[in-house]
Amino acid sequence: MGDKPDLIPGIYNYCDRWCERCAYTSCCLQFQIESEEATTTGALQDFDALNARFWEDMGEALVQAMRLIREMAAQQGIDPEDLDKETVLSRQQESFHQNAREHPCATAALVYSGMVNEWFAAVDEYTDADESLLTNHPFALDEHLQVIRHYQYFIYPKLVRAVEGRMNDSAIADNEQQTDANGTAKVALITIDRSLAAWSVLYAEYPAHEDKTLSILVHLDRLRRSLEVVFPAARAFIRPGFDSKPA
Ligand code: SF4
């Protein structure tokens, strides 16, 4: 650490473990230990700047995704605001006495993983192509498909860890911000946001599958809002490096 003053302590504790897309490799001890080739700080900073632009573009896509969900859901008679906060909270209290893997948010994340596989299988079957969409797709969709696939199985274990953290720290007040459970829930929320943005692009690209895509968008949106009810302070958690540089 003394030789590397730019390193940010603990930045890797609340990241999405997608180093190829990370804008902070030059500040991350974990990355620098794990990367097999020695890379100069300048080269890492150039790489980080490219990735920072990628995520800025994705942030704009999320705004469009939110608008799309509301428009499409209204057309199909689905109410995306149909989220009973009291039900979510009472189920939360019940499930804190069970395994964290049975928590409604964790279960919903697991369901999402399956919905993604079903979507890809349906598109492959419909197009009847020799190769799967995953290996043969338009270049313009490559980054969005990468986002979906990278986070498909990432959200569930994060939510289990967040819920377990809450169970273990039951004495901590709901509005206590800097807890491991909130930090973990925040990472899950961010990956859900990014997945929503990517799915909104696929919605427009695959009109033959818009019902399935809309179901995924609405499911993810509900999961996102349920998480915000269960972890009301999660969005405010300050992740080292990503949200602010430590003094
Ligand atoms: S902070 Fe970035 S570089 Fe470090 S482990 Fe996480 S994703 Fe990889």
mmCIF file of C-alpha atoms in Angstrom, residues 103-200:
data_model
loop_
_atom_site.group_PDB
_atom_site.id
_atom_site.type_symbol
_atom_site.label_atom_id
_atom_site.label_comp_id
_atom_site.label_asym_id
_atom_site.label_seq_id
_atom_site.Cartn_x
_atom_site.Cartn_y
_atom_site.Cartn_z
ATOM 1 C CA HIS A 103 -36.480 -14.330 1.590
ATOM 2 C CA PRO A 104 -38.944 -13.020 -1.044
ATOM 3 C CA CYS A 105 -36.273 -10.792 -2.618
ATOM 4 C CA ALA A 106 -33.807 -13.680 -2.890
ATOM 5 C CA THR A 107 -36.493 -15.913 -4.354
ATOM 6 C CA ALA A 108 -37.399 -13.213 -6.890
ATOM 7 C CA ALA A 109 -33.731 -12.935 -7.896
ATOM 8 C CA LEU A 110 -33.582 -16.676 -8.450
ATOM 9 C CA VAL A 111 -36.746 -16.527 -10.552
ATOM 10 C CA TYR A 112 -35.141 -13.757 -12.603
ATOM 11 C CA SER A 113 -32.133 -15.992 -13.427
ATOM 12 C CA GLY A 114 -34.536 -18.586 -14.820
ATOM 13 C CA MET A 115 -36.511 -15.990 -16.791
ATOM 14 C CA VAL A 116 -33.304 -14.917 -18.524
ATOM 15 C CA ASN A 117 -32.548 -18.472 -19.627
ATOM 16 C CA GLU A 118 -36.117 -18.917 -20.852
ATOM 17 C CA TRP A 119 -35.895 -15.694 -22.857
ATOM 18 C CA PHE A 120 -32.705 -16.735 -24.638
ATOM 19 C CA ALA A 121 -34.099 -20.218 -25.311
ATOM 20 C CA ALA A 122 -37.288 -18.712 -26.780
ATOM 21 C CA VAL A 123 -35.356 -16.356 -29.076
ATOM 22 C CA ASP A 124 -33.084 -19.178 -30.263
ATOM 23 C CA GLU A 125 -36.061 -21.411 -30.960
ATOM 24 C CA TYR A 126 -37.928 -18.653 -32.823
ATOM 25 C CA THR A 127 -35.018 -17.678 -35.067
ATOM 26 C CA ASP A 128 -34.070 -21.309 -35.669
ATOM 27 C CA ALA A 129 -30.494 -20.180 -36.248
ATOM 28 C CA ASP A 130 -27.542 -22.571 -36.154
ATOM 29 C CA GLU A 131 -25.886 -20.569 -33.431
ATOM 30 C CA SER A 132 -27.319 -19.237 -30.202
ATOM 31 C CA LEU A 133 -27.983 -15.512 -29.810
ATOM 32 C CA LEU A 134 -25.308 -15.578 -27.133
ATOM 33 C CA THR A 135 -22.566 -16.450 -29.583
ATOM 34 C CA ASN A 136 -23.977 -14.875 -32.723
ATOM 35 C CA HIS A 137 -25.666 -11.493 -32.288
ATOM 36 C CA PRO A 138 -25.613 -8.003 -33.807
ATOM 37 C CA PHE A 139 -22.543 -6.063 -32.707
ATOM 38 C CA ALA A 140 -24.718 -3.225 -31.374
ATOM 39 C CA LEU A 141 -26.255 -5.591 -28.818
ATOM 40 C CA ASP A 142 -23.016 -7.101 -27.587
ATOM 41 C CA GLU A 143 -22.545 -4.822 -24.575
ATOM 42 C CA HIS A 144 -26.170 -5.131 -23.456
ATOM 43 C CA LEU A 145 -26.042 -8.913 -23.671
ATOM 44 C CA GLN A 146 -22.813 -8.875 -21.685
ATOM 45 C CA VAL A 147 -24.469 -6.802 -18.962
ATOM 46 C CA ILE A 148 -27.423 -9.185 -18.723
ATOM 47 C CA ARG A 149 -25.265 -12.290 -18.632
ATOM 48 C CA HIS A 150 -22.734 -10.893 -16.163
ATOM 49 C CA TYR A 151 -25.408 -9.995 -13.614
ATOM 50 C CA GLN A 152 -27.815 -12.881 -14.237
ATOM 51 C CA TYR A 153 -26.424 -15.031 -11.418
ATOM 52 C CA PHE A 154 -24.807 -12.203 -9.450
ATOM 53 C CA ILE A 155 -27.931 -10.670 -7.921
ATOM 54 C CA TYR A 156 -29.156 -13.728 -5.989
ATOM 55 C CA PRO A 157 -26.022 -14.396 -3.872
ATOM 56 C CA LYS A 158 -25.717 -10.675 -3.160
ATOM 57 C CA LEU A 159 -29.276 -10.565 -1.869
ATOM 58 C CA VAL A 160 -28.745 -13.655 0.296
ATOM 59 C CA ARG A 161 -25.656 -12.017 1.806
ATOM 60 C CA ALA A 162 -27.518 -8.744 2.370
ATOM 61 C CA VAL A 163 -30.457 -10.483 4.087
ATOM 62 C CA GLU A 164 -28.130 -12.630 6.195
ATOM 63 C CA GLY A 165 -26.315 -9.463 7.209
ATOM 64 C CA ARG A 166 -29.589 -7.913 8.341
ATOM 65 C CA MET A 167 -30.459 -11.070 10.295
ATOM 66 C CA ASN A 168 -27.097 -11.007 12.056
ATOM 67 C CA ASP A 169 -27.263 -7.270 12.725
ATOM 68 C CA SER A 170 -30.871 -7.181 13.889
ATOM 69 C CA ALA A 171 -29.930 -4.714 16.629
ATOM 70 C CA ILE A 172 -28.901 -2.143 14.014
ATOM 71 C CA ALA A 173 -31.559 0.437 13.167
ATOM 72 C CA ASP A 174 -33.136 0.404 9.687
ATOM 73 C CA ASN A 175 -31.788 3.859 8.973
ATOM 74 C CA GLU A 176 -28.191 2.961 9.909
ATOM 75 C CA GLN A 177 -26.456 3.600 6.602
ATOM 76 C CA GLN A 178 -22.910 2.191 6.598
ATOM 77 C CA THR A 179 -23.606 -1.485 7.252
ATOM 78 C CA ASP A 180 -22.346 -4.420 5.205
ATOM 79 C CA ALA A 181 -25.957 -5.410 4.496
ATOM 80 C CA ASN A 182 -26.732 -1.979 3.021
ATOM 81 C CA GLY A 183 -23.500 -1.948 0.997
ATOM 82 C CA THR A 184 -24.267 -5.383 -0.402
ATOM 83 C CA ALA A 185 -27.883 -4.454 -1.139
ATOM 84 C CA LYS A 186 -26.655 -1.308 -2.921
ATOM 85 C CA VAL A 187 -24.428 -3.359 -5.223
ATOM 86 C CA ALA A 188 -27.427 -5.585 -6.000
ATOM 87 C CA LEU A 189 -29.578 -2.519 -6.721
ATOM 88 C CA ILE A 190 -26.994 -1.108 -9.104
ATOM 89 C CA THR A 191 -26.726 -4.378 -11.005
ATOM 90 C CA ILE A 192 -30.531 -4.515 -11.249
ATOM 91 C CA ASP A 193 -30.574 -0.929 -12.607
ATOM 92 C CA ARG A 194 -28.014 -1.838 -15.239
ATOM 93 C CA SER A 195 -29.844 -5.033 -16.175
ATOM 94 C CA LEU A 196 -33.072 -3.041 -16.579
ATOM 95 C CA ALA A 197 -31.309 -0.643 -18.928
ATOM 96 C CA ALA A 198 -29.959 -3.520 -21.018
ATOM 97 C CA TRP A 199 -33.347 -5.270 -21.186
ATOM 98 C CA SER A 200 -35.025 -2.080 -22.358
#
